[in-house]
PDB file of C-alpha atoms in Angstrom:
ATOM      1  CA  MET D   9     -96.254  96.429  80.294  1.00  0.00           C
ATOM      2  CA  GLU D  10     -93.378  97.812  82.476  1.00  0.00           C
ATOM      3  CA  ILE D  11     -91.183  95.025  81.043  1.00  0.00           C
ATOM      4  CA  LEU D  12     -91.864  96.268  77.358  1.00  0.00           C
ATOM      5  CA  ILE D  13     -91.219  99.853  78.349  1.00  0.00           C
ATOM      6  CA  ASP D  14     -88.004  99.093  80.006  1.00  0.00           C
ATOM      7  CA  ILE D  15     -86.695  96.942  76.881  1.00  0.00           C
ATOM      8  CA  VAL D  16     -87.721  99.927  74.611  1.00  0.00           C
ATOM      9  CA  LEU D  17     -86.067 102.488  76.700  1.00  0.00           C
ATOM     10  CA  ARG D  18     -82.852 100.357  77.086  1.00  0.00           C
ATOM     11  CA  ALA D  19     -82.916  99.567  73.195  1.00  0.00           C
ATOM     12  CA  GLY D  20     -83.295 103.363  72.421  1.00  0.00           C
ATOM     13  CA  ARG D  21     -80.484 104.515  74.656  1.00  0.00           C
ATOM     14  CA  SER D  22     -78.164 101.825  73.234  1.00  0.00           C
ATOM     15  CA  ALA D  23     -79.184 102.772  69.619  1.00  0.00           C
ATOM     16  CA  VAL D  24     -78.687 106.476  70.079  1.00  0.00           C
ATOM     17  CA  GLU D  25     -75.181 105.887  71.671  1.00  0.00           C
ATOM     18  CA  LEU D  26     -74.139 103.519  68.934  1.00  0.00           C
ATOM     19  CA  SER D  27     -75.544 106.134  66.234  1.00  0.00           C
ATOM     20  CA  LEU D  28     -74.383 109.203  67.569  1.00  0.00           C
ATOM     21  CA  PHE D  29     -71.238 108.383  69.600  1.00  0.00           C
ATOM     22  CA  VAL D  30     -69.785 105.409  67.433  1.00  0.00           C
ATOM     23  CA  LEU D  31     -71.304 105.699  63.790  1.00  0.00           C
ATOM     24  CA  LEU D  32     -71.573 109.422  63.302  1.00  0.00           C
ATOM     25  CA  PRO D  33     -67.859 110.477  64.093  1.00  0.00           C
ATOM     26  CA  ILE D  34     -66.456 107.439  62.169  1.00  0.00           C
ATOM     27  CA  MET D  35     -68.659 108.203  59.152  1.00  0.00           C
ATOM     28  CA  VAL D  36     -67.837 111.998  59.288  1.00  0.00           C
ATOM     29  CA  VAL D  37     -64.106 111.225  59.088  1.00  0.00           C
ATOM     30  CA  MET D  38     -64.334 108.522  56.432  1.00  0.00           C
ATOM     31  CA  LEU D  39     -66.942 110.482  54.218  1.00  0.00           C
ATOM     32  CA  SER D  40     -64.876 113.760  54.441  1.00  0.00           C
ATOM     33  CA  LEU D  41     -61.722 111.840  53.465  1.00  0.00           C
ATOM     34  CA  MET D  42     -63.623 110.195  50.509  1.00  0.00           C
ATOM     35  CA  ARG D  43     -65.257 113.206  49.351  1.00  0.00           C
ATOM     36  CA  LEU D  44     -61.992 115.270  49.422  1.00  0.00           C
ATOM     37  CA  LEU D  45     -60.174 112.530  47.509  1.00  0.00           C
ATOM     38  CA  GLU D  46     -62.860 112.483  45.009  1.00  0.00           C
ATOM     39  CA  ALA D  47     -63.054 116.505  44.766  1.00  0.00           C
ATOM     40  CA  ARG D  48     -59.302 116.587  44.189  1.00  0.00           C
ATOM     41  CA  GLY D  49     -59.308 114.100  41.483  1.00  0.00           C
ATOM     42  CA  ILE D  50     -57.370 111.375  43.201  1.00  0.00           C
ATOM     43  CA  LEU D  51     -60.193 108.751  42.924  1.00  0.00           C
ATOM     44  CA  ASP D  52     -60.648 109.545  39.232  1.00  0.00           C
ATOM     45  CA  TRP D  53     -56.983 108.896  38.687  1.00  0.00           C
ATOM     46  CA  LEU D  54     -57.318 105.600  40.796  1.00  0.00           C
ATOM     47  CA  VAL D  55     -60.282 104.321  38.869  1.00  0.00           C
ATOM     48  CA  ALA D  56     -58.738 105.309  35.548  1.00  0.00           C
ATOM     49  CA  ARG D  57     -55.634 103.157  36.277  1.00  0.00           C
ATOM     50  CA  LEU D  58     -57.557 100.267  37.938  1.00  0.00           C
ATOM     51  CA  ALA D  59     -60.234  99.900  35.234  1.00  0.00           C
ATOM     52  CA  PRO D  60     -58.113  98.415  32.391  1.00  0.00           C
ATOM     53  CA  VAL D  61     -56.888  95.828  34.908  1.00  0.00           C
ATOM     54  CA  LEU D  62     -60.184  94.808  36.312  1.00  0.00           C
ATOM     55  CA  HIS D  63     -62.191  94.993  32.831  1.00  0.00           C
ATOM     56  CA  PRO D  64     -61.417  91.160  32.180  1.00  0.00           C
ATOM     57  CA  ILE D  65     -63.384  90.138  35.212  1.00  0.00           C
ATOM     58  CA  GLY D  66     -66.340  92.196  34.225  1.00  0.00           C
ATOM     59  CA  LEU D  67     -65.776  95.526  35.934  1.00  0.00           C
ATOM     60  CA  THR D  68     -65.939  98.882  34.188  1.00  0.00           C
ATOM     61  CA  GLY D  69     -64.485 102.172  35.609  1.00  0.00           C
ATOM     62  CA  LEU D  70     -67.761 102.966  37.385  1.00  0.00           C
ATOM     63  CA  GLY D  71     -67.788  99.436  38.780  1.00  0.00           C
ATOM     64  CA  VAL D  72     -64.352 100.191  40.280  1.00  0.00           C
ATOM     65  CA  PHE D  73     -65.837 103.475  41.812  1.00  0.00           C
ATOM     66  CA  ALA D  74     -68.793 101.407  43.430  1.00  0.00           C
ATOM     67  CA  ALA D  75     -66.201  98.957  45.068  1.00  0.00           C
ATOM     68  CA  LEU D  76     -64.573 102.122  46.642  1.00  0.00           C
ATOM     69  CA  GLN D  77     -67.998 103.327  47.726  1.00  0.00           C
ATOM     70  CA  ILE D  78     -69.225 100.253  49.492  1.00  0.00           C
ATOM     71  CA  ASN D  79     -65.905  99.847  51.363  1.00  0.00           C
ATOM     72  CA  PHE D  80     -65.320 103.506  52.344  1.00  0.00           C
ATOM     73  CA  VAL D  81     -68.680 105.346  52.281  1.00  0.00           C
ATOM     74  CA  SER D  82     -71.724 103.092  53.011  1.00  0.00           C
ATOM     75  CA  PHE D  83     -73.646 100.165  51.711  1.00  0.00           C
ATOM     76  CA  ALA D  84     -76.264 102.509  49.957  1.00  0.00           C
ATOM     77  CA  ALA D  85     -73.586 104.733  48.452  1.00  0.00           C
ATOM     78  CA  PRO D  86     -73.199 102.377  45.254  1.00  0.00           C
ATOM     79  CA  VAL D  87     -76.934 102.919  44.320  1.00  0.00           C
ATOM     80  CA  ALA D  88     -76.271 106.239  42.758  1.00  0.00           C
ATOM     81  CA  THR D  89     -73.315 104.564  40.688  1.00  0.00           C
ATOM     82  CA  LEU D  90     -75.279 101.673  39.696  1.00  0.00           C
ATOM     83  CA  THR D  91     -78.048 103.926  38.369  1.00  0.00           C
ATOM     84  CA  MET D  92     -75.450 105.829  36.420  1.00  0.00           C
ATOM     85  CA  MET D  93     -74.103 102.545  34.854  1.00  0.00           C
ATOM     86  CA  GLU D  94     -77.715 101.538  33.911  1.00  0.00           C
ATOM     87  CA  GLN D  95     -78.497 104.930  32.357  1.00  0.00           C
ATOM     88  CA  ARG D  96     -75.207 105.271  30.493  1.00  0.00           C
ATOM     89  CA  GLY D  97     -75.809 101.890  28.695  1.00  0.00           C
ATOM     90  CA  THR D  98     -73.629  99.348  30.643  1.00  0.00           C
ATOM     91  CA  SER D  99     -74.424  95.919  29.565  1.00  0.00           C
ATOM     92  CA  ASN D 100     -76.543  93.547  31.811  1.00  0.00           C
ATOM     93  CA  ARG D 101     -73.705  91.163  32.278  1.00  0.00           C
ATOM     94  CA  HIS D 102     -71.395  93.912  33.537  1.00  0.00           C
ATOM     95  CA  LEU D 103     -74.237  95.209  35.788  1.00  0.00           C
ATOM     96  CA  ALA D 104     -74.522  91.743  37.383  1.00  0.00           C
ATOM     97  CA  ALA D 105     -70.861  91.309  37.932  1.00  0.00           C
ATOM     98  CA  THR D 106     -70.744  94.896  39.559  1.00  0.00           C
ATOM     99  CA  LEU D 107     -73.858  94.152  41.707  1.00  0.00           C
ATOM    100  CA  ALA D 108     -72.320  90.784  42.885  1.00  0.00           C
ATOM    101  CA  MET D 109     -69.160  92.399  43.806  1.00  0.00           C
ATOM    102  CA  VAL D 110     -70.817  95.056  45.733  1.00  0.00           C
ATOM    103  CA  MET D 111     -73.035  92.511  47.678  1.00  0.00           C
ATOM    104  CA  ALA D 112     -69.872  90.341  48.591  1.00  0.00           C
ATOM    105  CA  MET D 113     -67.876  93.286  49.866  1.00  0.00           C
ATOM    106  CA  SER D 114     -67.721  94.814  53.392  1.00  0.00           C
ATOM    107  CA  GLN D 115     -69.913  97.829  53.994  1.00  0.00           C
ATOM    108  CA  ALA D 116     -68.367 100.831  55.459  1.00  0.00           C
ATOM    109  CA  ASN D 117     -71.231 101.790  57.696  1.00  0.00           C
ATOM    110  CA  ALA D 118     -70.828  98.667  59.777  1.00  0.00           C
ATOM    111  CA  LEU D 119     -66.967  97.875  59.247  1.00  0.00           C
ATOM    112  CA  PHE D 120     -65.351 101.171  60.544  1.00  0.00           C
ATOM    113  CA  PRO D 121     -67.842 101.453  63.631  1.00  0.00           C
ATOM    114  CA  MET D 122     -67.057  97.785  64.530  1.00  0.00           C
ATOM    115  CA  GLY D 123     -63.301  98.591  64.410  1.00  0.00           C
ATOM    116  CA  ALA D 124     -64.022 100.249  67.640  1.00  0.00           C
ATOM    117  CA  MET D 125     -65.327  97.071  69.072  1.00  0.00           C
ATOM    118  CA  GLY D 126     -62.191  95.124  68.048  1.00  0.00           C
ATOM    119  CA  LEU D 127     -62.556  94.319  64.376  1.00  0.00           C
ATOM    120  CA  HIS D 128     -59.374  94.141  62.275  1.00  0.00           C
ATOM    121  CA  VAL D 129     -60.347  96.783  59.654  1.00  0.00           C
ATOM    122  CA  GLY D 130     -57.359  96.292  57.571  1.00  0.00           C
ATOM    123  CA  ARG D 131     -57.623  92.537  57.377  1.00  0.00           C
ATOM    124  CA  VAL D 132     -61.308  92.708  56.444  1.00  0.00           C
ATOM    125  CA  LEU D 133     -60.763  95.305  53.707  1.00  0.00           C
ATOM    126  CA  LEU D 134     -58.121  92.904  52.078  1.00  0.00           C
ATOM    127  CA  PHE D 135     -60.337  89.909  52.289  1.00  0.00           C
ATOM    128  CA  SER D 136     -63.225  92.057  51.060  1.00  0.00           C
ATOM    129  CA  LEU D 137     -61.356  92.944  48.050  1.00  0.00           C
ATOM    130  CA  ILE D 138     -60.407  89.308  47.296  1.00  0.00           C
ATOM    131  CA  GLY D 139     -64.085  88.164  47.803  1.00  0.00           C
ATOM    132  CA  GLY D 140     -65.649  90.947  45.679  1.00  0.00           C
ATOM    133  CA  LEU D 141     -63.126  90.358  42.851  1.00  0.00           C
ATOM    134  CA  ALA D 142     -64.119  86.600  43.019  1.00  0.00           C
ATOM    135  CA  ALA D 143     -67.887  87.328  42.887  1.00  0.00           C
ATOM    136  CA  ALA D 144     -67.411  89.602  39.996  1.00  0.00           C
ATOM    137  CA  ALA D 145     -65.466  87.101  38.048  1.00  0.00           C
ATOM    138  CA  ILE D 146     -67.784  84.133  38.811  1.00  0.00           C
ATOM    139  CA  THR D 147     -70.794  86.081  37.935  1.00  0.00           C
ATOM    140  CA  TYR D 148     -69.417  87.477  34.509  1.00  0.00           C
ATOM    141  CA  TYR D 149     -67.960  84.184  33.408  1.00  0.00           C
ATOM    142  CA  LEU D 150     -70.399  81.570  34.808  1.00  0.00           C
ATOM    143  CA  LEU D 151     -73.522  82.568  36.728  1.00  0.00           C
ATOM    144  CA  GLY D 152     -74.339  85.524  34.248  1.00  0.00           C
ATOM    145  CA  ARG D 153     -73.014  84.291  30.996  1.00  0.00           C
ATOM    146  CA  HIS D 154     -76.604  84.212  29.484  1.00  0.00           C
ATOM    147  CA  LEU D 155     -76.963  87.968  30.120  1.00  0.00           C
ATOM    148  CA  SER D 156     -76.592  90.456  27.400  1.00  0.00           C
ATOM    149  CA  THR D 157     -73.209  91.971  26.661  1.00  0.00           C
ATOM    150  CA  GLU D 158     -74.609  94.670  24.404  1.00  0.00           C
ATOM    151  CA  GLU D 159     -73.553  98.023  25.542  1.00  0.00           C
ATOM    152  CA  HIS D 160     -74.305 101.781  24.626  1.00  0.00           C
ATOM    153  CA  ILE D 161     -71.884 103.496  26.894  1.00  0.00           C
ATOM    154  CA  LYS D 162     -71.968 107.264  26.394  1.00  0.00           C
ATOM    155  CA  ASP D 163     -69.849 108.521  29.124  1.00  0.00           C
ATOM    156  CA  GLU D 164     -68.070 107.055  32.214  1.00  0.00           C
ATOM    157  CA  THR D 165     -66.805 110.346  33.492  1.00  0.00           C
ATOM    158  CA  LEU D 166     -67.407 110.720  37.197  1.00  0.00           C
ATOM    159  CA  HIS D 167     -69.206 114.142  37.727  1.00  0.00           C
ATOM    160  CA  HIS D 168     -68.674 115.599  41.292  1.00  0.00           C
ATOM    161  CA  PRO D 169     -67.583 118.898  42.895  1.00  0.00           C
ATOM    162  CA  VAL D 170     -64.164 120.072  42.915  1.00  0.00           C
ATOM    163  CA  ALA D 171     -61.943 121.549  45.832  1.00  0.00           C
ATOM    164  CA  GLU D 172     -59.490 123.757  44.356  1.00  0.00           C
ATOM    165  CA  THR D 173     -60.015 126.550  46.991  1.00  0.00           C
ATOM    166  CA  PRO D 174     -60.276 126.615  50.609  1.00  0.00           C
ATOM    167  CA  LYS D 175     -64.050 127.426  50.290  1.00  0.00           C
ATOM    168  CA  GLY D 176     -64.379 124.473  47.954  1.00  0.00           C
ATOM    169  CA  VAL D 177     -62.529 122.256  50.481  1.00  0.00           C
ATOM    170  CA  LEU D 178     -64.948 123.534  53.207  1.00  0.00           C
ATOM    171  CA  ASP D 179     -68.070 123.004  51.146  1.00  0.00           C
ATOM    172  CA  VAL D 180     -67.092 119.404  50.515  1.00  0.00           C
ATOM    173  CA  ILE D 181     -66.388 118.701  54.257  1.00  0.00           C
ATOM    174  CA  ASN D 182     -69.833 120.240  55.230  1.00  0.00           C
ATOM    175  CA  ARG D 183     -71.573 118.087  52.563  1.00  0.00           C
ATOM    176  CA  ALA D 184     -69.855 115.003  53.762  1.00  0.00           C
ATOM    177  CA  GLY D 185     -70.696 115.878  57.356  1.00  0.00           C
ATOM    178  CA  ALA D 186     -74.368 116.277  56.451  1.00  0.00           C
ATOM    179  CA  GLU D 187     -74.284 112.908  54.590  1.00  0.00           C
ATOM    180  CA  ALA D 188     -72.764 111.343  57.629  1.00  0.00           C
ATOM    181  CA  PHE D 189     -75.340 112.799  59.925  1.00  0.00           C
ATOM    182  CA  LYS D 190     -78.128 111.506  57.652  1.00  0.00           C
ATOM    183  CA  ILE D 191     -76.693 107.926  57.592  1.00  0.00           C
ATOM    184  CA  ALA D 192     -76.263 107.977  61.416  1.00  0.00           C
ATOM    185  CA  VAL D 193     -79.731 109.474  62.247  1.00  0.00           C
ATOM    186  CA  GLY D 194     -81.301 107.147  59.687  1.00  0.00           C
ATOM    187  CA  SER D 195     -79.829 104.203  61.260  1.00  0.00           C
ATOM    188  CA  ILE D 196     -81.573 104.861  64.582  1.00  0.00           C
ATOM    189  CA  PRO D 197     -85.091 103.499  63.845  1.00  0.00           C
ATOM    190  CA  MET D 198     -83.806 100.253  62.464  1.00  0.00           C
ATOM    191  CA  LEU D 199     -81.372  99.934  65.486  1.00  0.00           C
ATOM    192  CA  VAL D 200     -84.008 100.516  67.944  1.00  0.00           C
ATOM    193  CA  LEU D 201     -86.626  98.116  66.399  1.00  0.00           C
ATOM    194  CA  SER D 202     -84.064  95.392  66.007  1.00  0.00           C
ATOM    195  CA  LEU D 203     -82.797  95.743  69.508  1.00  0.00           C
ATOM    196  CA  VAL D 204     -86.352  95.758  70.800  1.00  0.00           C
ATOM    197  CA  ALA D 205     -87.192  92.560  68.961  1.00  0.00           C
ATOM    198  CA  VAL D 206     -83.839  90.741  69.771  1.00  0.00           C
ATOM    199  CA  THR D 207     -84.171  91.643  73.457  1.00  0.00           C
ATOM    200  CA  ALA D 208     -87.983  90.568  73.479  1.00  0.00           C
ATOM    201  CA  LEU D 209     -86.999  87.315  71.751  1.00  0.00           C
ATOM    202  CA  ARG D 210     -84.187  86.577  73.955  1.00  0.00           C
ATOM    203  CA  ASN D 211     -86.359  87.212  77.178  1.00  0.00           C
ATOM    204  CA  ALA D 212     -89.030  85.107  75.910  1.00  0.00           C
ATOM    205  CA  GLY D 213     -86.366  82.343  75.355  1.00  0.00           C
ATOM    206  CA  ALA D 214     -87.004  81.993  71.522  1.00  0.00           C
ATOM    207  CA  ILE D 215     -83.297  82.561  70.933  1.00  0.00           C
ATOM    208  CA  ASP D 216     -82.182  79.969  73.321  1.00  0.00           C
ATOM    209  CA  LEU D 217     -84.677  77.570  71.888  1.00  0.00           C
ATOM    210  CA  LEU D 218     -83.381  78.301  68.301  1.00  0.00           C
ATOM    211  CA  THR D 219     -79.706  78.043  69.388  1.00  0.00           C
ATOM    212  CA  GLN D 220     -80.495  74.793  71.163  1.00  0.00           C
ATOM    213  CA  TRP D 221     -82.097  73.469  67.955  1.00  0.00           C
ATOM    214  CA  LEU D 222     -79.145  74.311  65.848  1.00  0.00           C
ATOM    215  CA  THR D 223     -76.413  73.433  68.281  1.00  0.00           C
ATOM    216  CA  PRO D 224     -75.929  69.768  66.772  1.00  0.00           C
ATOM    217  CA  LEU D 225     -75.723  70.997  63.296  1.00  0.00           C
ATOM    218  CA  LEU D 226     -73.590  73.910  64.335  1.00  0.00           C
ATOM    219  CA  SER D 227     -71.124  71.540  66.211  1.00  0.00           C
ATOM    220  CA  LEU D 228     -70.960  69.396  63.276  1.00  0.00           C
ATOM    221  CA  LEU D 229     -69.701  72.264  61.373  1.00  0.00           C
ATOM    222  CA  SER D 230     -67.417  73.690  64.013  1.00  0.00           C
ATOM    223  CA  ILE D 231     -69.562  76.878  64.268  1.00  0.00           C
ATOM    224  CA  ASP D 232     -69.966  78.868  67.462  1.00  0.00           C
ATOM    225  CA  PRO D 233     -73.679  78.817  68.508  1.00  0.00           C
ATOM    226  CA  ALA D 234     -73.259  82.430  69.719  1.00  0.00           C
ATOM    227  CA  LEU D 235     -73.339  83.264  66.009  1.00  0.00           C
ATOM    228  CA  VAL D 236     -77.041  82.461  65.728  1.00  0.00           C
ATOM    229  CA  LEU D 237     -78.301  85.830  67.179  1.00  0.00           C
ATOM    230  CA  PRO D 238     -75.917  88.156  65.044  1.00  0.00           C
ATOM    231  CA  ALA D 239     -76.499  86.090  61.930  1.00  0.00           C
ATOM    232  CA  PHE D 240     -80.334  86.019  62.300  1.00  0.00           C
ATOM    233  CA  THR D 241     -80.201  89.750  62.990  1.00  0.00           C
ATOM    234  CA  LYS D 242     -77.984  90.609  60.162  1.00  0.00           C
ATOM    235  CA  TYR D 243     -79.798  88.669  57.398  1.00  0.00           C
ATOM    236  CA  LEU D 244     -83.251  89.876  58.493  1.00  0.00           C
ATOM    237  CA  ALA D 245     -82.587  93.430  59.589  1.00  0.00           C
ATOM    238  CA  GLY D 246     -79.336  94.422  57.827  1.00  0.00           C
ATOM    239  CA  GLY D 247     -75.569  95.088  58.884  1.00  0.00           C
ATOM    240  CA  THR D 248     -76.213  98.153  61.103  1.00  0.00           C
ATOM    241  CA  ALA D 249     -78.834  96.284  63.134  1.00  0.00           C
ATOM    242  CA  MET D 250     -76.215  93.348  63.512  1.00  0.00           C
ATOM    243  CA  MET D 251     -73.679  95.822  64.630  1.00  0.00           C
ATOM    244  CA  GLY D 252     -76.064  97.003  67.267  1.00  0.00           C
ATOM    245  CA  VAL D 253     -76.685  93.483  68.624  1.00  0.00           C
ATOM    246  CA  VAL D 254     -72.947  92.597  68.477  1.00  0.00           C
ATOM    247  CA  GLY D 255     -72.045  95.555  70.572  1.00  0.00           C
ATOM    248  CA  GLU D 256     -74.585  94.649  73.237  1.00  0.00           C
ATOM    249  CA  MET D 257     -73.396  90.923  73.054  1.00  0.00           C
ATOM    250  CA  LEU D 258     -69.759  92.097  73.483  1.00  0.00           C
ATOM    251  CA  LYS D 259     -70.640  94.274  76.449  1.00  0.00           C
ATOM    252  CA  ASP D 260     -72.656  91.302  78.089  1.00  0.00           C
ATOM    253  CA  HIS D 261     -69.826  88.929  77.375  1.00  0.00           C
ATOM    254  CA  HIS D 262     -71.943  86.685  75.284  1.00  0.00           C
ATOM    255  CA  PHE D 263     -69.677  87.194  72.275  1.00  0.00           C
ATOM    256  CA  THR D 264     -65.970  87.602  71.646  1.00  0.00           C
ATOM    257  CA  VAL D 265     -63.734  89.843  69.630  1.00  0.00           C
ATOM    258  CA  ALA D 266     -61.905  86.759  68.517  1.00  0.00           C
ATOM    259  CA  ALA D 267     -65.424  85.235  67.210  1.00  0.00           C
ATOM    260  CA  LEU D 268     -66.251  88.602  65.552  1.00  0.00           C
ATOM    261  CA  ASN D 269     -63.011  88.640  63.482  1.00  0.00           C
ATOM    262  CA  ALA D 270     -63.168  84.963  62.637  1.00  0.00           C
ATOM    263  CA  ASN D 271     -66.590  85.351  61.202  1.00  0.00           C
ATOM    264  CA  ALA D 272     -66.546  88.855  59.669  1.00  0.00           C
ATOM    265  CA  GLY D 273     -66.637  87.389  56.157  1.00  0.00           C
ATOM    266  CA  PHE D 274     -70.344  86.559  56.271  1.00  0.00           C
ATOM    267  CA  LEU D 275     -71.381  89.162  58.946  1.00  0.00           C
ATOM    268  CA  VAL D 276     -70.056  92.255  57.459  1.00  0.00           C
ATOM    269  CA  ASN D 277     -71.551  92.557  54.002  1.00  0.00           C
ATOM    270  CA  PRO D 278     -74.672  93.946  52.397  1.00  0.00           C
ATOM    271  CA  LEU D 279     -76.296  90.464  51.193  1.00  0.00           C
ATOM    272  CA  ASP D 280     -79.287  90.664  53.357  1.00  0.00           C
ATOM    273  CA  VAL D 281     -82.964  91.505  52.899  1.00  0.00           C
ATOM    274  CA  PRO D 282     -82.640  95.297  53.407  1.00  0.00           C
ATOM    275  CA  GLY D 283     -79.397  95.444  51.574  1.00  0.00           C
ATOM    276  CA  ILE D 284     -80.708  93.798  48.351  1.00  0.00           C
ATOM    277  CA  ALA D 285     -83.844  95.960  48.739  1.00  0.00           C
ATOM    278  CA  VAL D 286     -81.955  99.013  48.564  1.00  0.00           C
ATOM    279  CA  LEU D 287     -79.398  98.067  45.787  1.00  0.00           C
ATOM    280  CA  ILE D 288     -81.981  96.803  43.407  1.00  0.00           C
ATOM    281  CA  SER D 289     -83.640 100.199  43.755  1.00  0.00           C
ATOM    282  CA  ALA D 290     -81.053 101.422  41.500  1.00  0.00           C
ATOM    283  CA  GLY D 291     -83.072 100.578  38.395  1.00  0.00           C
ATOM    284  CA  SER D 292     -85.093  98.063  36.385  1.00  0.00           C
ATOM    285  CA  ARG D 293     -82.173  96.448  34.801  1.00  0.00           C
ATOM    286  CA  VAL D 294     -80.100  96.125  38.153  1.00  0.00           C
ATOM    287  CA  ALA D 295     -83.197  94.644  39.507  1.00  0.00           C
ATOM    288  CA  GLY D 296     -83.384  92.216  36.684  1.00  0.00           C
ATOM    289  CA  VAL D 297     -79.917  90.752  37.201  1.00  0.00           C
ATOM    290  CA  TRP D 298     -80.166  90.463  40.993  1.00  0.00           C
ATOM    291  CA  ARG D 299     -80.610  86.561  41.056  1.00  0.00           C
ATOM    292  CA  PRO D 300     -77.191  85.698  39.477  1.00  0.00           C
ATOM    293  CA  ALA D 301     -75.523  88.606  41.280  1.00  0.00           C
ATOM    294  CA  ALA D 302     -76.800  87.236  44.621  1.00  0.00           C
ATOM    295  CA  LEU D 303     -75.539  83.701  43.686  1.00  0.00           C
ATOM    296  CA  GLY D 304     -71.944  85.229  42.734  1.00  0.00           C
ATOM    297  CA  ALA D 305     -72.042  87.200  46.014  1.00  0.00           C
ATOM    298  CA  CYS D 306     -72.556  83.975  47.902  1.00  0.00           C
ATOM    299  CA  VAL D 307     -69.434  82.765  46.354  1.00  0.00           C
ATOM    300  CA  GLY D 308     -67.501  85.775  47.186  1.00  0.00           C
ATOM    301  CA  ILE D 309     -68.740  85.741  50.830  1.00  0.00           C
ATOM    302  CA  ALA D 310     -67.623  82.028  50.959  1.00  0.00           C
ATOM    303  CA  VAL D 311     -64.208  83.161  49.719  1.00  0.00           C
ATOM    304  CA  ARG D 312     -64.014  85.823  52.350  1.00  0.00           C
ATOM    305  CA  ALA D 313     -65.192  83.408  55.135  1.00  0.00           C
ATOM    306  CA  LEU D 314     -62.612  80.871  53.999  1.00  0.00           C
ATOM    307  CA  CYS D 315     -59.841  83.516  54.133  1.00  0.00           C
ATOM    308  CA  HIS D 316     -60.851  84.675  57.607  1.00  0.00           C
ATOM    309  CA  GLY D 317     -60.961  81.031  58.619  1.00  0.00           C
ATOM    310  CA  LEU D 318     -57.543  80.142  57.248  1.00  0.00           C
ATOM    311  CA  LEU D 319     -55.503  83.428  57.404  1.00  0.00           C
ATOM    312  CA  GLY D 320     -57.476  85.497  60.096  1.00  0.00           C
TER     313      GLY D 320
END
């Protein structure tokens, strides 16, 4: 019993430190910047100019906005945009392409905090863009070609607060800070549970046994066996939990910054059980296209992993 209590206390301490002293300040800065750009109309300007360029691969103006949200806000931020797209009559084929792109891209709530651990943020963002566009294109033209293209778009205007006065700027920053605090505090339960589970499994020898079983196959594929634990955590518990596990492994010298950067393509993305569950909650039509979108996202993640392997 004492061993379990010790594991829980250590996991709780690590989770709180990661959430409040790493995730929270970074998300406050990033969200404030994004919300200010949004309120000043700069994102509207950017979306209006990118939308015609990206439309041939299945992305609408709101789809472009979803890409900015996943990369610079959090993995859950595109849910509101996907809901808006569904309600405003975007076709199922365009929904699938947008969902695939979002699933294949890097998630800001893990990306920027892991920058403090040594992750090359700029490189990850570049490869995230390449992988996301590849996922959207393959979904729109191949995996989702059977989906309906019928559209009844009424409005693609982005409705958001404006910041034309000092008070308006302060209001935007306060709302962004509250949003960042909600994200950081909301991540604590999953971080604690995942760290407790992983530590308990490691102490019981289960992780070592699983790694031992997989080592021959991983060696054939030239994959570092140290990736077993982060990958296992990521795909079952999500990116934030993976971030906590990687942080602990780096502290204990069981993982390296070089390995983190080399494998960021398939570690930093929302294509996992919690991520899919959150994203498809956007609406019934979004949930209905998740299979082709997930397959397209796999292609995009493979492209990202290849970029990291060859160019990273």
